[in-house]
PDB file of C-alpha atoms in Angstrom:
ATOM      1  CA  UNK A 664       3.547 -18.827   4.505  1.00 76.00           C
ATOM      2  CA  UNK A 665       1.164 -19.612   7.048  1.00 88.00           C
ATOM      3  CA  UNK A 666       0.952 -15.703   8.132  1.00 90.00           C
ATOM      4  CA  UNK A 667       0.226 -14.736   4.415  1.00 90.00           C
ATOM      5  CA  UNK A 668      -2.731 -17.034   4.147  1.00 89.00           C
ATOM      6  CA  UNK A 669      -4.260 -15.817   7.588  1.00 92.00           C
ATOM      7  CA  UNK A 670      -4.204 -12.316   6.632  1.00 95.00           C
ATOM      8  CA  UNK A 671      -7.808 -11.320   5.569  1.00 96.00           C
ATOM      9  CA  UNK A 672      -9.456  -8.030   4.868  1.00 96.00           C
ATOM     10  CA  UNK A 673     -11.707  -7.216   8.050  1.00 97.00           C
ATOM     11  CA  UNK A 674     -14.689  -4.980   7.422  1.00 96.00           C
ATOM     12  CA  UNK A 675     -16.392  -5.615  10.992  1.00 97.00           C
ATOM     13  CA  UNK A 676     -14.893  -4.528  14.199  1.00 97.00           C
ATOM     14  CA  UNK A 677     -15.911  -5.562  17.795  1.00 96.00           C
ATOM     15  CA  UNK A 678     -16.419  -2.167  19.873  1.00 92.00           C
ATOM     16  CA  UNK A 679     -13.661  -0.967  21.935  1.00 88.00           C
ATOM     17  CA  UNK A 680     -15.038  -2.104  25.268  1.00 89.00           C
ATOM     18  CA  UNK A 681     -14.642  -5.704  23.787  1.00 89.00           C
ATOM     19  CA  UNK A 682     -10.916  -5.239  23.200  1.00 86.00           C
ATOM     20  CA  UNK A 683      -8.883  -2.615  21.603  1.00 88.00           C
ATOM     21  CA  UNK A 684      -5.504  -2.348  19.976  1.00 96.00           C
ATOM     22  CA  UNK A 685      -2.962  -1.073  22.105  1.00 96.00           C
ATOM     23  CA  UNK A 686       0.002   1.646  21.807  1.00 97.00           C
ATOM     24  CA  UNK A 687       2.242  -1.226  22.327  1.00 98.00           C
ATOM     25  CA  UNK A 688       0.917  -3.067  19.333  1.00 98.00           C
ATOM     26  CA  UNK A 689       0.623  -0.258  17.031  1.00 98.00           C
ATOM     27  CA  UNK A 690       4.494   0.599  17.793  1.00 98.00           C
ATOM     28  CA  UNK A 691       5.241  -2.859  16.784  1.00 98.00           C
ATOM     29  CA  UNK A 692       3.233  -2.582  13.442  1.00 98.00           C
ATOM     30  CA  UNK A 693       5.004   0.697  12.903  1.00 98.00           C
ATOM     31  CA  UNK A 694       8.189  -0.904  13.497  1.00 98.00           C
ATOM     32  CA  UNK A 695       7.208  -3.654  10.901  1.00 98.00           C
ATOM     33  CA  UNK A 696       6.342  -0.729   8.298  1.00 98.00           C
ATOM     34  CA  UNK A 697       9.716   0.842   8.985  1.00 98.00           C
ATOM     35  CA  UNK A 698      11.545  -2.409   7.792  1.00 98.00           C
ATOM     36  CA  UNK A 699      10.246  -2.006   4.109  1.00 98.00           C
ATOM     37  CA  UNK A 700      12.242  -1.779   1.343  1.00 97.00           C
ATOM     38  CA  UNK A 701      11.989   1.815  -0.306  1.00 97.00           C
ATOM     39  CA  UNK A 702      13.205   3.043  -3.580  1.00 95.00           C
ATOM     40  CA  UNK A 703      16.889   4.666  -3.001  1.00 94.00           C
ATOM     41  CA  UNK A 704      15.963   4.258   0.778  1.00 96.00           C
ATOM     42  CA  UNK A 705      13.662   7.407   0.396  1.00 95.00           C
ATOM     43  CA  UNK A 706      11.475   6.014   3.007  1.00 97.00           C
ATOM     44  CA  UNK A 707       8.565   8.264   1.831  1.00 96.00           C
ATOM     45  CA  UNK A 708       6.046   7.186   4.229  1.00 98.00           C
ATOM     46  CA  UNK A 709       4.457   8.778   7.281  1.00 98.00           C
ATOM     47  CA  UNK A 710       1.739   7.337   9.660  1.00 98.00           C
ATOM     48  CA  UNK A 711      -0.697   9.537  11.303  1.00 98.00           C
ATOM     49  CA  UNK A 712      -3.058   7.654  13.928  1.00 98.00           C
ATOM     50  CA  UNK A 713      -6.519   8.626  14.788  1.00 98.00           C
ATOM     51  CA  UNK A 714      -8.992   7.397  17.499  1.00 97.00           C
ATOM     52  CA  UNK A 715     -11.971   9.020  19.586  1.00 96.00           C
ATOM     53  CA  UNK A 716     -12.928  12.203  18.838  1.00 97.00           C
ATOM     54  CA  UNK A 717     -10.284  13.124  16.116  1.00 97.00           C
ATOM     55  CA  UNK A 718     -11.088   9.934  14.082  1.00 98.00           C
ATOM     56  CA  UNK A 719     -14.744  11.017  14.114  1.00 97.00           C
ATOM     57  CA  UNK A 720     -14.004  14.649  12.772  1.00 98.00           C
ATOM     58  CA  UNK A 721     -11.501  13.125  10.329  1.00 98.00           C
ATOM     59  CA  UNK A 722     -14.369  10.990   8.961  1.00 98.00           C
ATOM     60  CA  UNK A 723     -16.766  13.905   8.833  1.00 98.00           C
ATOM     61  CA  UNK A 724     -14.456  15.421   6.518  1.00 97.00           C
ATOM     62  CA  UNK A 725     -13.976  12.515   4.639  1.00 97.00           C
ATOM     63  CA  UNK A 726     -17.756  12.163   4.285  1.00 96.00           C
ATOM     64  CA  UNK A 727     -18.079  15.870   3.190  1.00 95.00           C
ATOM     65  CA  UNK A 728     -15.478  15.207   0.643  1.00 94.00           C
ATOM     66  CA  UNK A 729     -17.441  12.085  -0.731  1.00 92.00           C
ATOM     67  CA  UNK A 730     -20.594  14.104  -0.861  1.00 91.00           C
ATOM     68  CA  UNK A 731     -19.096  16.659  -2.960  1.00 90.00           C
ATOM     69  CA  UNK A 732     -17.692  14.328  -5.599  1.00 85.00           C
ATOM     70  CA  UNK A 733     -20.908  12.863  -5.888  1.00 83.00           C
ATOM     71  CA  UNK A 734     -22.509  16.100  -7.093  1.00 82.00           C
ATOM     72  CA  UNK A 735     -19.421  17.000  -9.304  1.00 76.00           C
ATOM     73  CA  UNK A 736     -20.336  17.436 -12.876  1.00 61.00           C
ATOM     74  CA  UNK A 737     -16.769  16.939 -14.126  1.00 67.00           C
ATOM     75  CA  UNK A 738     -15.996  13.470 -12.355  1.00 66.00           C
ATOM     76  CA  UNK A 739     -14.942  10.685 -14.834  1.00 67.00           C
ATOM     77  CA  UNK A 740     -17.523   7.790 -15.004  1.00 68.00           C
ATOM     78  CA  UNK A 741     -15.414   5.103 -13.790  1.00 67.00           C
ATOM     79  CA  UNK A 742     -14.125   7.493 -10.690  1.00 66.00           C
ATOM     80  CA  UNK A 743     -18.071   8.323 -10.173  1.00 65.00           C
ATOM     81  CA  UNK A 744     -18.911   4.539 -10.189  1.00 67.00           C
ATOM     82  CA  UNK A 745     -16.556   3.955  -7.043  1.00 70.00           C
ATOM     83  CA  UNK A 746     -18.715   6.353  -4.797  1.00 77.00           C
ATOM     84  CA  UNK A 747     -20.893   3.166  -3.437  1.00 80.00           C
ATOM     85  CA  UNK A 748     -17.533   1.726  -2.607  1.00 89.00           C
ATOM     86  CA  UNK A 749     -16.519   4.860  -0.713  1.00 91.00           C
ATOM     87  CA  UNK A 750     -19.582   5.241   1.371  1.00 92.00           C
ATOM     88  CA  UNK A 751     -19.050   1.449   2.523  1.00 93.00           C
ATOM     89  CA  UNK A 752     -15.307   2.375   3.452  1.00 96.00           C
ATOM     90  CA  UNK A 753     -16.559   4.918   5.427  1.00 96.00           C
ATOM     91  CA  UNK A 754     -19.043   3.019   7.509  1.00 96.00           C
ATOM     92  CA  UNK A 755     -16.228   0.753   8.053  1.00 97.00           C
ATOM     93  CA  UNK A 756     -13.659   3.311   9.079  1.00 98.00           C
ATOM     94  CA  UNK A 757     -16.211   4.753  11.496  1.00 97.00           C
ATOM     95  CA  UNK A 758     -16.513   0.942  13.242  1.00 96.00           C
ATOM     96  CA  UNK A 759     -12.748   0.532  13.417  1.00 97.00           C
ATOM     97  CA  UNK A 760     -11.223   1.873  16.717  1.00 97.00           C
ATOM     98  CA  UNK A 761      -7.856   2.879  15.074  1.00 98.00           C
ATOM     99  CA  UNK A 762      -7.532   4.546  11.638  1.00 98.00           C
ATOM    100  CA  UNK A 763      -4.082   5.372  10.495  1.00 98.00           C
ATOM    101  CA  UNK A 764      -3.449   7.832   7.614  1.00 98.00           C
ATOM    102  CA  UNK A 765      -0.774   6.904   5.430  1.00 98.00           C
ATOM    103  CA  UNK A 766       1.205   9.696   3.731  1.00 97.00           C
ATOM    104  CA  UNK A 767       3.403  10.045   0.797  1.00 96.00           C
ATOM    105  CA  UNK A 768       5.673  12.823   2.124  1.00 94.00           C
ATOM    106  CA  UNK A 769       7.734  13.085  -1.334  1.00 89.00           C
ATOM    107  CA  UNK A 770       4.211  13.706  -3.496  1.00 85.00           C
ATOM    108  CA  UNK A 771       1.165  16.044  -3.680  1.00 77.00           C
ATOM    109  CA  UNK A 772      -2.262  15.529  -4.519  1.00 72.00           C
ATOM    110  CA  UNK A 773      -3.012  12.350  -6.635  1.00 71.00           C
ATOM    111  CA  UNK A 774      -5.595  14.044  -8.870  1.00 69.00           C
ATOM    112  CA  UNK A 775      -3.607  16.756 -10.127  1.00 72.00           C
ATOM    113  CA  UNK A 776      -1.045  16.118 -13.137  1.00 73.00           C
ATOM    114  CA  UNK A 777       2.700  15.770 -12.648  1.00 73.00           C
ATOM    115  CA  UNK A 778       5.625  16.205 -15.073  1.00 76.00           C
ATOM    116  CA  UNK A 779       6.984  12.765 -16.555  1.00 73.00           C
ATOM    117  CA  UNK A 780      10.354  12.856 -14.427  1.00 73.00           C
ATOM    118  CA  UNK A 781       8.427  13.091 -11.413  1.00 81.00           C
ATOM    119  CA  UNK A 782       5.964  10.493 -12.230  1.00 82.00           C
ATOM    120  CA  UNK A 783       8.520   7.901 -11.990  1.00 84.00           C
ATOM    121  CA  UNK A 784       9.484   9.056  -8.541  1.00 87.00           C
ATOM    122  CA  UNK A 785       5.957   9.084  -7.544  1.00 88.00           C
ATOM    123  CA  UNK A 786       5.385   5.266  -8.874  1.00 90.00           C
ATOM    124  CA  UNK A 787       8.679   4.243  -7.004  1.00 93.00           C
ATOM    125  CA  UNK A 788       7.294   5.948  -3.961  1.00 94.00           C
ATOM    126  CA  UNK A 789       3.998   4.537  -3.947  1.00 94.00           C
ATOM    127  CA  UNK A 790       5.606   1.130  -4.274  1.00 96.00           C
ATOM    128  CA  UNK A 791       7.623   1.530  -1.512  1.00 97.00           C
ATOM    129  CA  UNK A 792       4.612   2.758   0.498  1.00 98.00           C
ATOM    130  CA  UNK A 793       2.675  -0.366  -0.749  1.00 97.00           C
ATOM    131  CA  UNK A 794       5.488  -2.460   0.588  1.00 98.00           C
ATOM    132  CA  UNK A 795       5.309  -0.891   4.078  1.00 98.00           C
ATOM    133  CA  UNK A 796       1.582  -1.209   4.300  1.00 98.00           C
ATOM    134  CA  UNK A 797       1.885  -4.944   3.558  1.00 98.00           C
ATOM    135  CA  UNK A 798       4.250  -5.290   6.390  1.00 98.00           C
ATOM    136  CA  UNK A 799       1.892  -3.460   9.079  1.00 98.00           C
ATOM    137  CA  UNK A 800      -0.976  -5.770   7.846  1.00 98.00           C
ATOM    138  CA  UNK A 801       1.379  -8.861   8.455  1.00 98.00           C
ATOM    139  CA  UNK A 802       2.434  -7.721  11.787  1.00 98.00           C
ATOM    140  CA  UNK A 803      -1.299  -6.883  12.688  1.00 98.00           C
ATOM    141  CA  UNK A 804      -2.300 -10.442  11.763  1.00 98.00           C
ATOM    142  CA  UNK A 805       0.616 -11.820  13.816  1.00 97.00           C
ATOM    143  CA  UNK A 806      -0.372  -9.819  16.788  1.00 97.00           C
ATOM    144  CA  UNK A 807      -4.186 -11.032  16.229  1.00 97.00           C
ATOM    145  CA  UNK A 808      -5.311  -7.740  15.148  1.00 98.00           C
ATOM    146  CA  UNK A 809      -7.886  -7.073  12.177  1.00 98.00           C
ATOM    147  CA  UNK A 810      -6.904  -4.956   9.567  1.00 98.00           C
ATOM    148  CA  UNK A 811      -7.922  -3.131   6.292  1.00 98.00           C
ATOM    149  CA  UNK A 812      -6.033  -0.965   3.847  1.00 97.00           C
ATOM    150  CA  UNK A 813      -8.061   1.441   2.156  1.00 97.00           C
ATOM    151  CA  UNK A 814      -7.705   3.554  -0.873  1.00 94.00           C
ATOM    152  CA  UNK A 815     -11.269   5.296  -0.913  1.00 94.00           C
ATOM    153  CA  UNK A 816      -9.527   8.379   0.869  1.00 95.00           C
ATOM    154  CA  UNK A 817      -8.742   9.622  -2.590  1.00 91.00           C
ATOM    155  CA  UNK A 818     -12.566  10.573  -3.204  1.00 90.00           C
ATOM    156  CA  UNK A 819     -11.861  13.236  -0.372  1.00 94.00           C
ATOM    157  CA  UNK A 820      -8.110  14.139  -0.778  1.00 94.00           C
ATOM    158  CA  UNK A 821      -8.518  17.782  -0.215  1.00 93.00           C
ATOM    159  CA  UNK A 822     -10.748  17.928   2.560  1.00 96.00           C
ATOM    160  CA  UNK A 823      -8.688  15.281   4.297  1.00 97.00           C
ATOM    161  CA  UNK A 824      -5.510  16.918   3.621  1.00 96.00           C
ATOM    162  CA  UNK A 825      -7.094  20.212   4.860  1.00 96.00           C
ATOM    163  CA  UNK A 826      -8.308  18.689   8.094  1.00 97.00           C
ATOM    164  CA  UNK A 827      -4.888  17.074   8.780  1.00 97.00           C
ATOM    165  CA  UNK A 828      -3.099  20.426   8.036  1.00 97.00           C
ATOM    166  CA  UNK A 829      -0.469  18.588   5.581  1.00 96.00           C
ATOM    167  CA  UNK A 830       0.264  19.488   2.034  1.00 91.00           C
ATOM    168  CA  UNK A 831       1.715  16.046   1.104  1.00 93.00           C
ATOM    169  CA  UNK A 832      -0.230  13.197  -0.658  1.00 94.00           C
ATOM    170  CA  UNK A 833      -2.594  11.229   1.391  1.00 96.00           C
ATOM    171  CA  UNK A 834      -1.541   7.843  -0.082  1.00 96.00           C
ATOM    172  CA  UNK A 835      -4.481   5.820   1.861  1.00 97.00           C
ATOM    173  CA  UNK A 836      -5.471   4.629   5.133  1.00 98.00           C
ATOM    174  CA  UNK A 837      -5.302   1.440   7.252  1.00 98.00           C
ATOM    175  CA  UNK A 838      -8.235   0.490   9.751  1.00 98.00           C
ATOM    176  CA  UNK A 839      -7.355  -1.583  12.817  1.00 98.00           C
ATOM    177  CA  UNK A 840      -9.412  -3.197  15.598  1.00 98.00           C
ATOM    178  CA  UNK A 841     -10.326  -6.489  16.905  1.00 97.00           C
ATOM    179  CA  UNK A 842     -12.016  -8.406  14.223  1.00 97.00           C
ATOM    180  CA  UNK A 843     -15.784  -9.370  14.442  1.00 96.00           C
ATOM    181  CA  UNK A 844     -15.611 -11.470  11.505  1.00 95.00           C
ATOM    182  CA  UNK A 845     -13.738 -14.287  10.180  1.00 91.00           C
ATOM    183  CA  UNK A 846     -14.055 -13.970   6.374  1.00 92.00           C
ATOM    184  CA  UNK A 847     -13.243 -16.766   4.111  1.00 89.00           C
ATOM    185  CA  UNK A 848     -10.105 -16.411   1.745  1.00 85.00           C
ATOM    186  CA  UNK A 849     -10.788 -14.785  -1.279  1.00 88.00           C
ATOM    187  CA  UNK A 850     -10.293 -16.483  -4.820  1.00 92.00           C
ATOM    188  CA  UNK A 851      -6.825 -16.494  -6.065  1.00 91.00           C
ATOM    189  CA  UNK A 852      -5.338 -16.857  -9.645  1.00 95.00           C
ATOM    190  CA  UNK A 853      -3.535 -20.110 -10.416  1.00 96.00           C
ATOM    191  CA  UNK A 854       0.323 -19.685 -10.436  1.00 95.00           C
ATOM    192  CA  UNK A 855      -0.039 -20.544 -14.160  1.00 96.00           C
ATOM    193  CA  UNK A 856      -1.948 -17.471 -14.808  1.00 96.00           C
ATOM    194  CA  UNK A 857       0.326 -15.099 -12.819  1.00 96.00           C
ATOM    195  CA  UNK A 858       3.699 -16.622 -13.661  1.00 96.00           C
ATOM    196  CA  UNK A 859       5.592 -16.819 -16.693  1.00 96.00           C
ATOM    197  CA  UNK A 860       9.273 -18.161 -17.284  1.00 96.00           C
ATOM    198  CA  UNK A 861      11.232 -17.212 -19.920  1.00 96.00           C
ATOM    199  CA  UNK A 862      15.004 -18.503 -20.583  1.00 95.00           C
TER     200      UNK A 862
END
């Protein structure tokens, strides 16, 4: 249980000259992701690693997408309320030395409607990808690497997909780097609030 309580969402990273994530460590992280369960063993995930100049270019595209969404007259209010969070996420991603974009290879743009039957598969694939990301976060923690899973890529989905030259769904991203903070654990609901036994 120790590794679960040690995992924290890291939003501040040390500069690369003070330490970085190696390709060997990333390979271990991806091996952990590969071990995740997936619905019907579809393994709907793909991981694209961005560092250096390529990461900078990716995040310029993300920023353009966020700015475009801010100006949209048709964005639902709840969606628009997340814009401040998206700006902060972009700052974090620029600071982290490694960004891994997570693709759902069996689905398309999450903002477009899908038929009911396809929605069921999409939910299963999203759960599978969540399991893979959790494995990545836990492995990173075990290796002493800070990490943050990111969902705010949704605000710039089209711009990111165009830059990445992909026609599948960008399910999110994960930032990796050497942590420059030691955050306290966030409050958790009591077991009595989240577990119900029926017999």
